XYZ file of C-alpha atoms in Angstrom:
223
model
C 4.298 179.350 24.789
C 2.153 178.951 27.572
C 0.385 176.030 28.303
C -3.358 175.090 27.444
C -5.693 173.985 30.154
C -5.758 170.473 28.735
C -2.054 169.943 28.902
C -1.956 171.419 32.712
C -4.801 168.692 33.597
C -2.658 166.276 32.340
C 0.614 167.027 34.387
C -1.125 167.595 37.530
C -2.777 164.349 37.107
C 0.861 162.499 36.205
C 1.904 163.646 39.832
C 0.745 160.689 41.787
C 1.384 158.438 39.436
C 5.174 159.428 39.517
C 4.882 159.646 43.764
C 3.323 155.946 43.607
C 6.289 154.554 41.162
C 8.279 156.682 43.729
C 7.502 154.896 46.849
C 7.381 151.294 45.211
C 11.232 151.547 44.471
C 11.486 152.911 47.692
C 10.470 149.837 49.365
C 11.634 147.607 47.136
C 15.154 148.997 48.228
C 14.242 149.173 51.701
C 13.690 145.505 51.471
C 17.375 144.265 50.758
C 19.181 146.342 52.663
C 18.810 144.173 55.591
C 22.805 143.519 56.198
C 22.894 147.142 57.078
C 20.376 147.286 59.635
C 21.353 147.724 63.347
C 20.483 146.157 66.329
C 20.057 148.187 69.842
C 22.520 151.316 69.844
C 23.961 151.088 66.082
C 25.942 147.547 65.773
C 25.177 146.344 62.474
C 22.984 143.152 62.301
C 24.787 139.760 62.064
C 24.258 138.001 58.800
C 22.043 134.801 59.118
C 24.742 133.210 57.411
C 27.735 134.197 58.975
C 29.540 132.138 61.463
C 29.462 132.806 65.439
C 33.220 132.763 66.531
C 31.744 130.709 69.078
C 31.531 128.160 66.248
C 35.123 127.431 65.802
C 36.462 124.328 67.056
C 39.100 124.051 69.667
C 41.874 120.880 69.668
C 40.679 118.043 71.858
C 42.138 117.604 74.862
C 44.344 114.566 73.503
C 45.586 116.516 70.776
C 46.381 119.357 73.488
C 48.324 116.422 75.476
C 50.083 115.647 72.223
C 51.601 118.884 71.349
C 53.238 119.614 74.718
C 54.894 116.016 74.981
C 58.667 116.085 75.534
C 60.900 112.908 73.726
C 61.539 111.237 70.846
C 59.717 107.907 72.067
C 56.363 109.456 71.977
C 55.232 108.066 68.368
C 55.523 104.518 70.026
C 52.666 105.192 71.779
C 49.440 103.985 70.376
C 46.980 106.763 68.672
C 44.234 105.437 69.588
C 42.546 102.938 72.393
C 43.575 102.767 75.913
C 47.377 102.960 75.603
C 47.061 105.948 73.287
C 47.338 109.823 75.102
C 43.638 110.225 75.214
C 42.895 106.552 77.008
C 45.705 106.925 79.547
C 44.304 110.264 80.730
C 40.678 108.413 81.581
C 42.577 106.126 83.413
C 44.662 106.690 87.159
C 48.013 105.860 86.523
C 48.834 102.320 87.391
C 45.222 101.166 85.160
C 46.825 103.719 82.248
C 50.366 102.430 82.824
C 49.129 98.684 82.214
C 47.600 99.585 79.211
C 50.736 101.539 77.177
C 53.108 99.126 75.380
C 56.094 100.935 76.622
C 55.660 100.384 80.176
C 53.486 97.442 80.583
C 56.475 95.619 83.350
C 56.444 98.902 85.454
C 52.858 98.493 86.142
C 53.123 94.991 86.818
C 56.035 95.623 89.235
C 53.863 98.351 91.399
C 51.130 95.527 91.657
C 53.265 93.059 92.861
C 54.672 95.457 95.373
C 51.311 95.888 96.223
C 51.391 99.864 95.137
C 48.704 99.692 92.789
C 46.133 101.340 95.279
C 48.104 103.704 96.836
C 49.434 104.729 93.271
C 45.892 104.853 91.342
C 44.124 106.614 94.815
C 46.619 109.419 94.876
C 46.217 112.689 93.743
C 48.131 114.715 91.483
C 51.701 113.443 91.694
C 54.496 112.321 89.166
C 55.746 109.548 87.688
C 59.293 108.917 85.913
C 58.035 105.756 84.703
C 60.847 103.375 84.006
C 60.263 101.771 79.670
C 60.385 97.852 79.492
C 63.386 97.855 77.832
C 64.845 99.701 81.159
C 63.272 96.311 83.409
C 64.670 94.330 80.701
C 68.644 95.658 81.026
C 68.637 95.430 85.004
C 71.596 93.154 85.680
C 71.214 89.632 87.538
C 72.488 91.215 91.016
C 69.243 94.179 90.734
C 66.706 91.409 89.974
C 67.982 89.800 92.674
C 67.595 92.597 95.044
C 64.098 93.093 93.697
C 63.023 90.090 93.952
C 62.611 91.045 98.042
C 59.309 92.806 98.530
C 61.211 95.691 100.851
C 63.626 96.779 98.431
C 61.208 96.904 95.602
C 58.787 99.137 97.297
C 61.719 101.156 98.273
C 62.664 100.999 94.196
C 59.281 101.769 92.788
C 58.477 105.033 95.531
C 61.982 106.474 94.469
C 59.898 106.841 91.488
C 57.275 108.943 92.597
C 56.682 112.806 93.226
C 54.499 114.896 94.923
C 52.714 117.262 92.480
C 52.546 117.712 88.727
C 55.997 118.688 87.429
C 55.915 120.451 83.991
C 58.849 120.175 81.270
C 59.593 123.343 82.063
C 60.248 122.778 85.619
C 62.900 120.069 84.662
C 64.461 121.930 82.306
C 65.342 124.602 85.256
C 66.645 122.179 87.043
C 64.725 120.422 90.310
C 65.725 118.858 93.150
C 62.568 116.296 93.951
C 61.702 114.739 97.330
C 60.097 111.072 96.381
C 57.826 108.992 98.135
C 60.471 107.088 99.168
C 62.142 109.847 100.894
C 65.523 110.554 99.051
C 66.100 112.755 95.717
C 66.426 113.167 92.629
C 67.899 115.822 90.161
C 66.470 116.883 86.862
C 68.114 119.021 84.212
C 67.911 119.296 80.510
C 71.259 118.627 78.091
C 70.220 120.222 74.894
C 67.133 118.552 73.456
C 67.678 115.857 75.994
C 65.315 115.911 79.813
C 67.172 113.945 82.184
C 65.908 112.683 85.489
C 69.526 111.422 87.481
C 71.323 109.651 85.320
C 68.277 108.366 82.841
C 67.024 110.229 80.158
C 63.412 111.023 79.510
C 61.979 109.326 76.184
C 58.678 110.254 76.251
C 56.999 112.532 78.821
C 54.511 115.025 80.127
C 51.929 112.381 79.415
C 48.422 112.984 81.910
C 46.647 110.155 83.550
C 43.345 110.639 84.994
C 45.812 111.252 88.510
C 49.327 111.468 87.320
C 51.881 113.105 84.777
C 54.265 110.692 83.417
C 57.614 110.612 82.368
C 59.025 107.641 80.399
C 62.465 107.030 80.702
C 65.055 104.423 79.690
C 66.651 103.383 83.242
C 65.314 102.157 86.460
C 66.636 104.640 89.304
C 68.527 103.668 92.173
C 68.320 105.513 95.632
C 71.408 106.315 97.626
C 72.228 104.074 99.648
């Protein structure tokens, strides 16, 4: 049947109605698809929300310090304050060495050798840094001989190395030129870092200057 004129008036006037409705949901559309835009040459458009990978955190230095210590003694040492990782490595070393528990009579030894200066003024060197309880098994004869000012500056120097030695490094096996001018041997037994015949307790901790080693004897040079 074909159609009258009334009922082709009416179609041809539904036609922009339809193309209106048409270009509404079109935009409507349009207007949430705004994670799949792109941004100059095609990379899709970061989400407002997302997070920049710049964003993520990265461990504190002290907590960096923490994780590559070698020695069971390390949990002695305080978490937090002055004596803990993160104060000592504000500090040079004789100023950080006088504030950890463990080695409190080292540091007081270098200043009354008169060391203190030269110590906290130098510039990237070691220390195997002798614990208290080391001082406190020295037999009558050693505090006798350092008691003299000579042979405790000659003592505390045999103490002290010329750049920053890693774990690593000792584990290989070093032979170490001190300050005072003789050697010493490292080597690692197992779990165990040893520095002549004392064993490290604690070590690779970082002064504003210095690495440290703790360890439980006080080295002797050669005569």
């Amino acid at each position: 049947m074909r159609p009258t004129g009334v009922s082709r008036a009416r179609h041809a006037a539904a036609k922009p109605l339809i193309a209106i409705a048409l270009a509404v949901t079109a935009a409507g559309c349009g207007s949430g698809a705004t994670s799949s835009s792109t941004v100059g040459g095609g990379a899709p458009a970061a989400s407002p929300g997302a997070a920049s990978p710049s964003a993520t955190a990265s461990p504190s230095a002290s907590m960096a310090h923490e994780a590559a210590t070698i020695g069971n003694d390390c949990g002695m040492i305080p978490a937090s304050g002055m004596g803990s990782m993160h104060g000592m490595a504000m500090d040079p070393v004789v100023v950080a060495a006088s504030h950890n528990p463990l080695i409190t009579t080292l540091a007081a030894e270098i200043r009354k050798a008169g060391l203190a200066s030269t110590l906290d003024s130098a510039r990237d060197i070691t220390v195997f840094a002798p614990d208290n309880q080391a001082f406190a098994k020295l037999t009558a004869h050693d505090m006798s001989m350092m008691s003299g000012m000579a042979e405790l500056d000659k003592i505390l120097k045999y103490h002290v190395v010329s750049g920053s030695i890693t774990p690593a490094e000792l584990a290989r096996g070093m032979t170490l030129t001190t300050l005072e001018g003789s050697q010493l041997k490292t080597a690692k037994m197992g779990s165990v870092y040893e520095v002549n015949n004392a064993a490290v307790t604690c070590g690779n901790l970082h002064t504003a200057n210095a690495t440290v080693y703790i360890i439980n004897t006080v080295l002797r040079p050669a005569r």
